[in-house]
XYZ file of C-alpha atoms in Angstrom:
520
model
C -5.450 -50.199 175.478
C -3.862 -51.994 172.562
C -0.107 -51.642 172.227
C 1.141 -51.549 168.668
C 3.703 -54.299 168.186
C 6.748 -53.681 166.027
C 7.091 -49.904 166.291
C 10.238 -50.190 168.407
C 11.842 -52.210 165.614
C 10.942 -49.539 163.069
C 12.452 -46.862 165.316
C 15.552 -49.018 165.724
C 16.070 -49.219 161.955
C 15.552 -45.468 161.581
C 18.049 -44.827 164.374
C 20.707 -46.969 162.679
C 20.304 -44.920 159.493
C 20.615 -41.609 161.349
C 23.655 -42.609 163.411
C 25.500 -44.019 160.393
C 24.705 -40.861 158.439
C 26.127 -38.683 161.202
C 29.249 -40.765 161.829
C 29.894 -42.388 158.423
C 28.139 -40.201 155.901
C 30.199 -41.533 152.998
C 28.893 -45.053 153.722
C 25.219 -44.107 154.067
C 24.691 -40.760 152.303
C 20.899 -41.008 152.439
C 20.666 -41.908 156.119
C 18.931 -38.597 156.820
C 15.714 -40.206 155.541
C 15.604 -42.000 158.895
C 14.483 -38.716 160.449
C 11.273 -38.845 158.422
C 10.559 -42.378 159.624
C 10.942 -41.079 163.182
C 8.656 -38.135 162.458
C 5.945 -40.418 161.093
C 6.130 -42.809 164.050
C 6.067 -39.872 166.496
C 3.045 -38.289 164.819
C 1.237 -41.628 164.863
C 1.900 -42.380 168.546
C 1.039 -38.954 169.934
C -2.169 -38.773 167.879
C -3.230 -42.252 169.049
C -2.733 -41.130 172.661
C -4.835 -37.997 172.132
C -7.626 -39.826 170.293
C -7.853 -42.403 173.084
C -8.013 -39.603 175.656
C -10.898 -38.003 173.766
C -12.730 -41.319 173.529
C -12.270 -42.054 177.232
C -12.883 -38.661 178.854
C -14.350 -36.506 176.100
C -11.508 -34.003 176.472
C -7.829 -33.698 175.646
C -6.895 -33.313 179.319
C -4.158 -30.788 178.563
C -3.377 -30.515 182.277
C -2.045 -34.065 182.091
C -0.846 -33.947 178.476
C 1.623 -31.058 178.830
C 3.514 -32.362 181.905
C 3.617 -35.845 180.381
C 5.283 -34.550 177.203
C 7.689 -32.397 179.223
C 8.701 -35.325 181.434
C 9.324 -37.394 178.326
C 11.716 -34.859 176.778
C 13.338 -32.623 179.391
C 14.949 -34.835 182.088
C 17.355 -36.379 179.575
C 18.146 -32.921 178.166
C 18.872 -31.567 181.648
C 21.520 -34.263 182.022
C 22.897 -34.098 178.475
C 23.507 -30.358 178.233
C 25.606 -29.715 181.379
C 27.627 -32.913 180.925
C 28.547 -32.164 177.295
C 29.304 -28.486 177.920
C 31.501 -29.271 180.923
C 33.381 -31.994 179.006
C 33.879 -29.529 176.154
C 35.240 -26.957 178.605
C 37.757 -29.518 179.870
C 38.885 -31.074 176.591
C 37.749 -29.232 173.446
C 36.888 -25.535 173.558
C 35.986 -25.496 169.863
C 32.596 -27.099 170.540
C 31.720 -24.221 172.879
C 31.467 -21.599 170.139
C 27.997 -19.949 170.481
C 27.147 -22.545 173.136
C 25.034 -20.171 175.249
C 22.598 -19.475 172.433
C 22.479 -23.167 171.575
C 21.564 -24.145 175.142
C 18.867 -21.487 175.478
C 17.163 -22.307 172.184
C 17.327 -26.066 172.807
C 15.563 -25.667 176.149
C 12.978 -23.309 174.632
C 12.251 -25.825 171.876
C 13.165 -23.519 169.000
C 16.712 -24.545 168.114
C 15.687 -25.266 164.517
C 14.705 -21.623 163.960
C 17.865 -20.380 165.692
C 19.950 -22.516 163.335
C 18.046 -21.148 160.339
C 18.478 -17.539 161.477
C 22.182 -18.095 162.196
C 22.908 -19.647 158.827
C 23.957 -22.996 160.292
C 23.832 -25.962 157.945
C 22.814 -29.484 158.946
C 24.842 -30.781 156.007
C 28.054 -28.866 156.819
C 30.634 -31.407 157.982
C 33.479 -28.854 158.245
C 32.211 -26.947 161.303
C 29.598 -29.055 163.130
C 27.902 -27.678 166.239
C 27.611 -29.968 169.217
C 23.820 -29.601 169.616
C 22.991 -29.258 165.937
C 21.086 -32.563 165.896
C 18.576 -31.160 168.399
C 16.781 -29.280 165.629
C 14.706 -32.484 165.518
C 13.651 -32.013 169.149
C 12.680 -28.414 168.375
C 10.354 -29.472 165.553
C 8.906 -32.203 167.773
C 8.219 -29.793 170.651
C 6.458 -27.352 168.342
C 4.393 -30.209 166.922
C 3.397 -31.253 170.451
C 1.951 -27.771 170.950
C -0.300 -27.748 167.873
C -1.305 -31.409 167.496
C -3.910 -31.413 170.334
C -5.928 -28.769 168.507
C -5.660 -30.677 165.218
C -6.903 -33.900 166.818
C -9.658 -32.041 168.689
C -10.938 -30.561 165.420
C -10.821 -33.973 163.756
C -12.813 -35.458 166.619
C -15.460 -32.754 166.412
C -16.080 -33.481 162.733
C -16.920 -37.104 163.596
C -16.306 -38.303 160.063
C -13.419 -40.704 159.536
C -12.753 -39.730 155.916
C -13.476 -36.019 156.294
C -11.496 -35.698 159.519
C -8.408 -37.260 157.978
C -8.389 -34.529 155.324
C -7.148 -32.060 157.965
C -3.731 -33.671 158.593
C -3.524 -34.742 154.945
C -4.043 -31.135 153.870
C -1.376 -29.930 156.297
C 1.015 -32.616 155.023
C 0.362 -31.487 151.446
C 0.967 -27.849 152.420
C 4.281 -28.742 154.077
C 5.371 -30.798 151.061
C 4.519 -28.018 148.617
C 6.301 -25.450 150.800
C 9.473 -27.556 150.839
C 9.268 -28.058 147.066
C 8.756 -24.355 146.316
C 11.212 -22.904 148.845
C 14.067 -25.260 148.022
C 16.792 -23.578 145.962
C 18.777 -26.048 143.813
C 22.518 -26.036 144.604
C 21.824 -23.746 147.570
C 21.880 -24.424 151.296
C 18.761 -26.519 152.117
C 18.800 -25.764 155.852
C 15.709 -23.517 155.725
C 13.485 -26.158 154.168
C 15.004 -29.025 156.163
C 14.900 -27.403 159.618
C 11.667 -25.449 159.177
C 8.647 -26.767 161.060
C 6.392 -25.508 158.285
C 8.370 -27.232 155.531
C 9.294 -30.489 157.280
C 6.156 -31.661 159.067
C 4.688 -33.910 156.381
C 5.781 -37.070 158.197
C 4.248 -35.894 161.475
C 0.941 -35.041 159.795
C 0.801 -38.295 157.845
C 1.346 -40.093 161.146
C -1.669 -38.241 162.593
C -3.802 -39.274 159.608
C -2.753 -42.906 160.009
C -3.568 -42.784 163.729
C -7.070 -41.575 162.882
C -7.672 -44.299 160.313
C -6.460 -46.989 162.704
C -7.869 -45.800 166.025
C -11.011 -43.751 165.473
C -13.187 -46.575 164.049
C -12.344 -48.691 167.100
C -13.400 -45.960 169.524
C -16.851 -44.986 168.328
C -16.505 -43.935 164.707
C -18.123 -46.465 162.342
C -18.097 -48.982 165.177
C -19.935 -52.231 164.541
C -22.591 -53.204 167.060
C -21.536 -56.042 169.299
C -23.505 -59.274 169.079
C -24.846 -60.277 172.532
C -23.928 -63.690 173.890
C -26.452 -65.932 175.679
C -26.546 -65.352 179.418
C -26.866 -69.016 180.362
C -25.671 -72.146 178.663
C -27.180 -75.420 179.904
C -25.076 -77.815 177.887
C -22.566 -77.996 175.093
C -25.327 -78.812 172.612
C -27.452 -75.823 173.574
C -24.355 -73.679 173.594
C -23.621 -74.650 170.008
C -27.215 -74.010 169.028
C -27.414 -70.602 170.636
C -23.872 -69.422 169.979
C -24.000 -66.016 168.308
C -22.253 -65.848 164.928
C -19.007 -63.908 164.773
C -19.123 -60.613 162.899
C -18.204 -61.178 159.303
C -14.977 -59.500 158.224
C -15.542 -57.331 155.130
C -13.781 -58.410 151.961
C -11.739 -55.209 151.756
C -10.436 -55.797 155.284
C -9.343 -59.322 154.427
C -7.599 -58.048 151.298
C -5.832 -55.357 153.319
C -4.720 -57.810 156.022
C -3.138 -59.969 153.315
C -1.568 -57.123 151.341
C -0.425 -54.892 154.223
C 2.638 -56.946 155.275
C 3.780 -57.205 151.654
C 3.434 -53.447 151.167
C 5.275 -52.863 154.438
C 8.146 -55.111 153.366
C 8.414 -53.413 149.969
C 8.355 -50.021 151.699
C 11.181 -51.148 153.966
C 13.260 -52.220 150.951
C 12.585 -48.859 149.275
C 13.596 -46.917 152.408
C 16.822 -48.903 152.767
C 17.604 -48.258 149.095
C 17.018 -44.526 149.533
C 19.298 -44.500 152.579
C 22.091 -46.244 150.664
C 22.007 -44.263 147.414
C 20.301 -41.031 148.483
C 21.988 -37.632 148.402
C 21.246 -34.088 149.530
C 20.103 -33.109 146.056
C 17.012 -31.734 144.364
C 15.294 -35.132 144.449
C 15.589 -35.297 148.241
C 13.804 -31.981 148.794
C 11.430 -32.207 145.849
C 10.019 -35.660 146.347
C 12.451 -37.798 148.336
C 11.452 -36.676 151.838
C 7.782 -36.765 150.864
C 8.214 -40.271 149.460
C 10.046 -41.504 152.560
C 7.182 -40.230 154.742
C 4.584 -42.053 152.626
C 6.665 -45.232 152.695
C 6.892 -44.888 156.475
C 3.091 -44.815 156.676
C 2.876 -48.060 154.692
C 5.614 -49.615 156.825
C 3.828 -48.745 160.066
C 0.374 -49.737 158.821
C 1.591 -53.071 157.472
C 3.507 -53.861 160.646
C 0.749 -53.125 163.174
C -2.057 -54.765 161.173
C -3.592 -57.919 162.658
C -1.558 -61.116 162.227
C 1.101 -59.319 160.175
C 4.211 -61.413 159.604
C 6.176 -58.143 159.534
C 5.726 -57.964 163.296
C 7.989 -60.975 163.765
C 10.734 -59.086 161.892
C 10.313 -55.867 163.828
C 10.263 -57.500 167.266
C 13.802 -58.794 166.648
C 15.327 -58.036 170.048
C 18.392 -55.979 169.008
C 16.202 -53.751 166.812
C 13.503 -53.441 169.459
C 16.112 -52.534 172.093
C 17.539 -49.801 169.883
C 14.019 -48.478 169.402
C 13.288 -48.565 173.123
C 16.343 -46.432 173.904
C 16.214 -44.444 170.656
C 15.628 -41.072 172.319
C 18.687 -41.346 174.548
C 20.872 -42.722 171.764
C 19.819 -39.881 169.481
C 20.608 -37.270 172.140
C 24.048 -38.569 173.085
C 25.609 -40.034 169.939
C 26.259 -36.784 168.038
C 28.019 -34.701 170.740
C 30.035 -37.758 171.782
C 31.014 -38.301 168.144
C 32.223 -34.680 167.914
C 34.241 -35.052 171.114
C 35.638 -38.466 170.142
C 36.705 -37.173 166.729
C 38.562 -34.304 168.406
C 40.180 -36.377 171.173
C 41.091 -39.581 169.299
C 44.082 -38.014 167.435
C 45.463 -36.842 170.789
C 45.117 -40.291 172.378
C 45.997 -42.710 169.562
C 48.882 -42.484 167.107
C 46.798 -44.088 164.350
C 43.244 -42.763 164.541
C 41.605 -45.447 162.379
C 38.208 -46.562 163.740
C 38.863 -45.265 167.255
C 36.448 -42.286 167.071
C 33.639 -44.664 166.109
C 34.561 -47.163 168.835
C 34.804 -44.410 171.448
C 31.446 -42.997 170.373
C 29.723 -46.393 170.577
C 31.095 -47.190 174.045
C 30.511 -43.741 175.518
C 27.006 -43.541 174.052
C 26.055 -46.934 175.502
C 27.301 -45.890 178.948
C 25.642 -42.468 178.833
C 22.311 -43.855 177.598
C 22.160 -46.488 180.342
C 22.987 -43.939 183.042
C 20.413 -41.520 181.645
C 17.720 -44.196 181.350
C 18.199 -45.902 184.711
C 18.972 -42.835 186.801
C 16.961 -40.064 185.147
C 14.448 -40.974 182.428
C 12.871 -44.094 183.937
C 12.429 -42.649 187.462
C 10.949 -39.462 185.980
C 8.460 -41.431 183.869
C 7.600 -43.930 186.614
C 7.286 -41.563 189.580
C 7.886 -37.871 188.924
C 10.554 -35.516 187.651
C 11.147 -34.280 191.200
C 11.972 -37.807 192.386
C 15.038 -37.777 190.119
C 16.839 -35.291 192.370
C 14.883 -35.495 195.648
C 14.651 -38.733 197.713
C 10.872 -38.779 198.120
C 10.789 -42.537 198.816
C 13.273 -42.514 201.675
C 12.444 -46.080 202.707
C 14.210 -47.368 199.592
C 17.987 -47.405 200.033
C 18.588 -47.913 196.315
C 16.423 -44.902 195.558
C 18.380 -42.679 197.948
C 21.712 -43.858 196.532
C 20.523 -43.164 192.994
C 19.354 -39.663 193.903
C 22.684 -38.873 195.571
C 24.604 -40.093 192.503
C 22.418 -38.016 190.160
C 22.791 -34.928 192.343
C 26.585 -35.282 192.415
C 26.721 -35.644 188.616
C 24.444 -32.641 188.119
C 26.300 -30.386 190.573
C 29.698 -31.140 189.049
C 28.489 -30.891 185.466
C 26.546 -27.688 186.130
C 29.677 -26.118 187.596
C 31.608 -27.075 184.478
C 28.719 -25.917 182.288
C 28.741 -22.458 183.860
C 32.486 -22.208 183.282
C 32.128 -23.444 179.712
C 29.452 -20.898 178.849
C 31.317 -18.070 180.594
C 34.601 -18.787 178.794
C 33.249 -19.947 175.451
C 35.428 -18.760 172.552
C 33.955 -16.625 169.813
C 35.703 -18.626 167.070
C 37.139 -22.093 166.628
C 40.899 -22.639 166.478
C 40.591 -23.447 162.767
C 38.733 -20.197 162.086
C 41.404 -18.218 163.937
C 44.176 -19.995 162.008
C 42.516 -19.340 158.648
C 41.980 -15.684 159.478
C 45.634 -15.347 160.496
C 46.750 -16.959 157.234
C 44.462 -14.684 155.244
C 45.844 -11.608 157.021
C 49.432 -12.793 156.482
C 48.740 -13.410 152.806
C 47.250 -9.939 152.430
C 50.310 -8.330 154.062
C 52.671 -10.264 151.785
C 50.691 -9.215 148.711
C 50.910 -5.555 149.730
C 54.669 -5.889 150.305
C 55.129 -7.526 146.909
C 53.151 -4.749 145.265
C 55.485 -2.113 146.759
C 58.605 -4.060 145.746
C 57.371 -4.557 142.196
C 56.934 -0.808 141.740
C 60.665 -0.281 142.452
C 62.025 -3.505 140.997
C 64.848 -3.588 138.423
C 63.746 -5.247 135.159
C 64.583 -8.933 135.295
C 66.639 -10.691 132.604
C 64.760 -12.711 129.960
C 63.299 -15.915 131.360
C 64.023 -19.366 129.922
C 61.282 -20.790 127.758
C 60.622 -23.747 130.056
C 61.053 -22.153 133.466
C 58.714 -23.351 136.246
C 55.822 -20.938 136.946
C 56.579 -18.535 139.768
C 52.967 -18.474 140.834
C 51.755 -15.194 139.386
C 50.597 -17.022 136.247
C 48.466 -19.493 138.219
C 44.732 -19.004 138.755
C 43.814 -20.446 142.170
C 40.193 -20.573 143.271
C 38.677 -22.308 146.281
C 37.423 -22.099 149.831
C 39.147 -22.359 153.218
C 41.050 -25.438 152.026
C 42.753 -23.371 149.294
C 43.427 -20.594 151.780
C 44.994 -23.014 154.276
C 47.189 -24.484 151.502
C 48.484 -21.144 150.248
C 51.632 -21.192 152.401
C 52.686 -24.594 151.055
C 52.114 -23.417 147.479
C 54.309 -20.369 148.041
C 57.297 -22.532 148.969
C 57.461 -23.944 145.428
C 55.981 -20.912 143.644
C 56.899 -17.745 145.593
C 54.568 -15.452 143.649
C 51.552 -17.712 144.184
C 48.446 -16.222 145.723
C 44.792 -17.384 145.668
C 42.777 -15.483 143.102
C 39.502 -15.878 145.007
C 38.328 -17.606 148.197
C 34.732 -18.451 149.018
C 32.992 -19.874 152.117
C 32.436 -23.623 151.697
C 28.614 -23.572 151.292
C 28.702 -20.909 148.558
C 31.798 -22.067 146.634
C 31.316 -22.774 142.960
C 33.810 -23.026 140.087
C 34.100 -20.097 137.663
C 31.753 -20.004 134.732
C 32.811 -20.573 131.161
C 33.031 -16.849 130.413
C 35.689 -16.192 133.075
C 39.264 -15.546 131.947
C 41.721 -17.935 133.599
C 45.475 -18.337 133.346
C 46.498 -21.595 131.638
C 47.577 -23.256 134.915
C 44.353 -23.223 137.020
C 44.011 -24.798 140.479
C 40.651 -25.402 142.173
C 40.477 -26.583 145.784
C 37.454 -27.195 147.992
C 36.710 -29.134 151.138
C 33.039 -29.645 150.333
């Protein structure tokens, strides 16, 4: 079967955008568009595999399909989860808040819906959860469940154009749902995490797979021209040589235009990643546009004799794409841990969290690939932890090493889940400050009722704080004690959670000195 050249390079570029968005959001604010490139590539590859299975055997062979998908996803997760939870138990208990529910929903493939129900925000940088990035895996797992039936229905219709309307219609439905359900200036987590509202890239990938693969496997297939059985001489061979099938004009035009369109799509995607924001455009056109551009990028790269292939097979990019799954799994929790530990290790934090994340991710990905993922894909998932091929010393040593890592990390994971805190240290500190502020306000109220009238104040006396309007979120609340040192009567007028904070409207009555503070 034909292997599509250049897809690893596309995945590598998408991975760079996602990692930079997670670790350096201010440098690449639109890096989240890389997720849609990944979705489109994933939809394309899984649909191609299913279409080829139908062409070869006449069935989807779900008995083989389901274990194959599970072996692709779960072995790496079974290593990631206990290692990260046990490291969190040892070094940073804050990441263990609600960790039990996170682990369960990740393994069940529904973390995205758990995050939606729990009000978690993908775009909240103030209180990130260690497995928050695995919403992507949840959407992918749910897609793996429904896509065989979509491809089967397309195959039964046996019409290239008509069949492609099924995934195109589903992509349109998902796009419209995201557009309609998005609330401007609200939290976009529902439309971003929802499988129903964020599957346009996956469905467009399925449509592209049908257009590319189905005609080659029996749909609108051209009849082969038979070659002569015997050739007596070079002259007779030339005389009897069958003419090559003529390439239609539209195919020649496409082969010439496809690489150009792919290159322009790549430029557009890079531009969106650099200047994009989590605004109305992103959820009412931007994500849809990035999915369509991804289709053009893939189609123009895999087309015959495309010069875009030489760009996408660039070894560093292709290597990132090859290990993209492992890098995606490990980089985010290691970034959270590195950001928490770097200030305790280094006097000047600087770039150390990023350096630590890069080094630890590279080590973890190589261990996961060589000791878990590759053996599971090559032999079986059982061979990862059981020495089935006992005649191979290297195999036995690898199994022993994996078993030791799993036993130790599982022990730490059990402890981490059992002793997970209900709140982070920052949440506890803010609640204590809020309670202290409330007690001080009550005390002041009692004292004011029995206070002796004060002498007239100078005209230019510094404000004591009771004339100041202070509005904000947890940042304002955390700063209240410092304000009270210079202005004893200061107290925040209102405090809002970060996602819902907004400045007062024009009709509100404010004191002349007004202070607004927000961490978002």
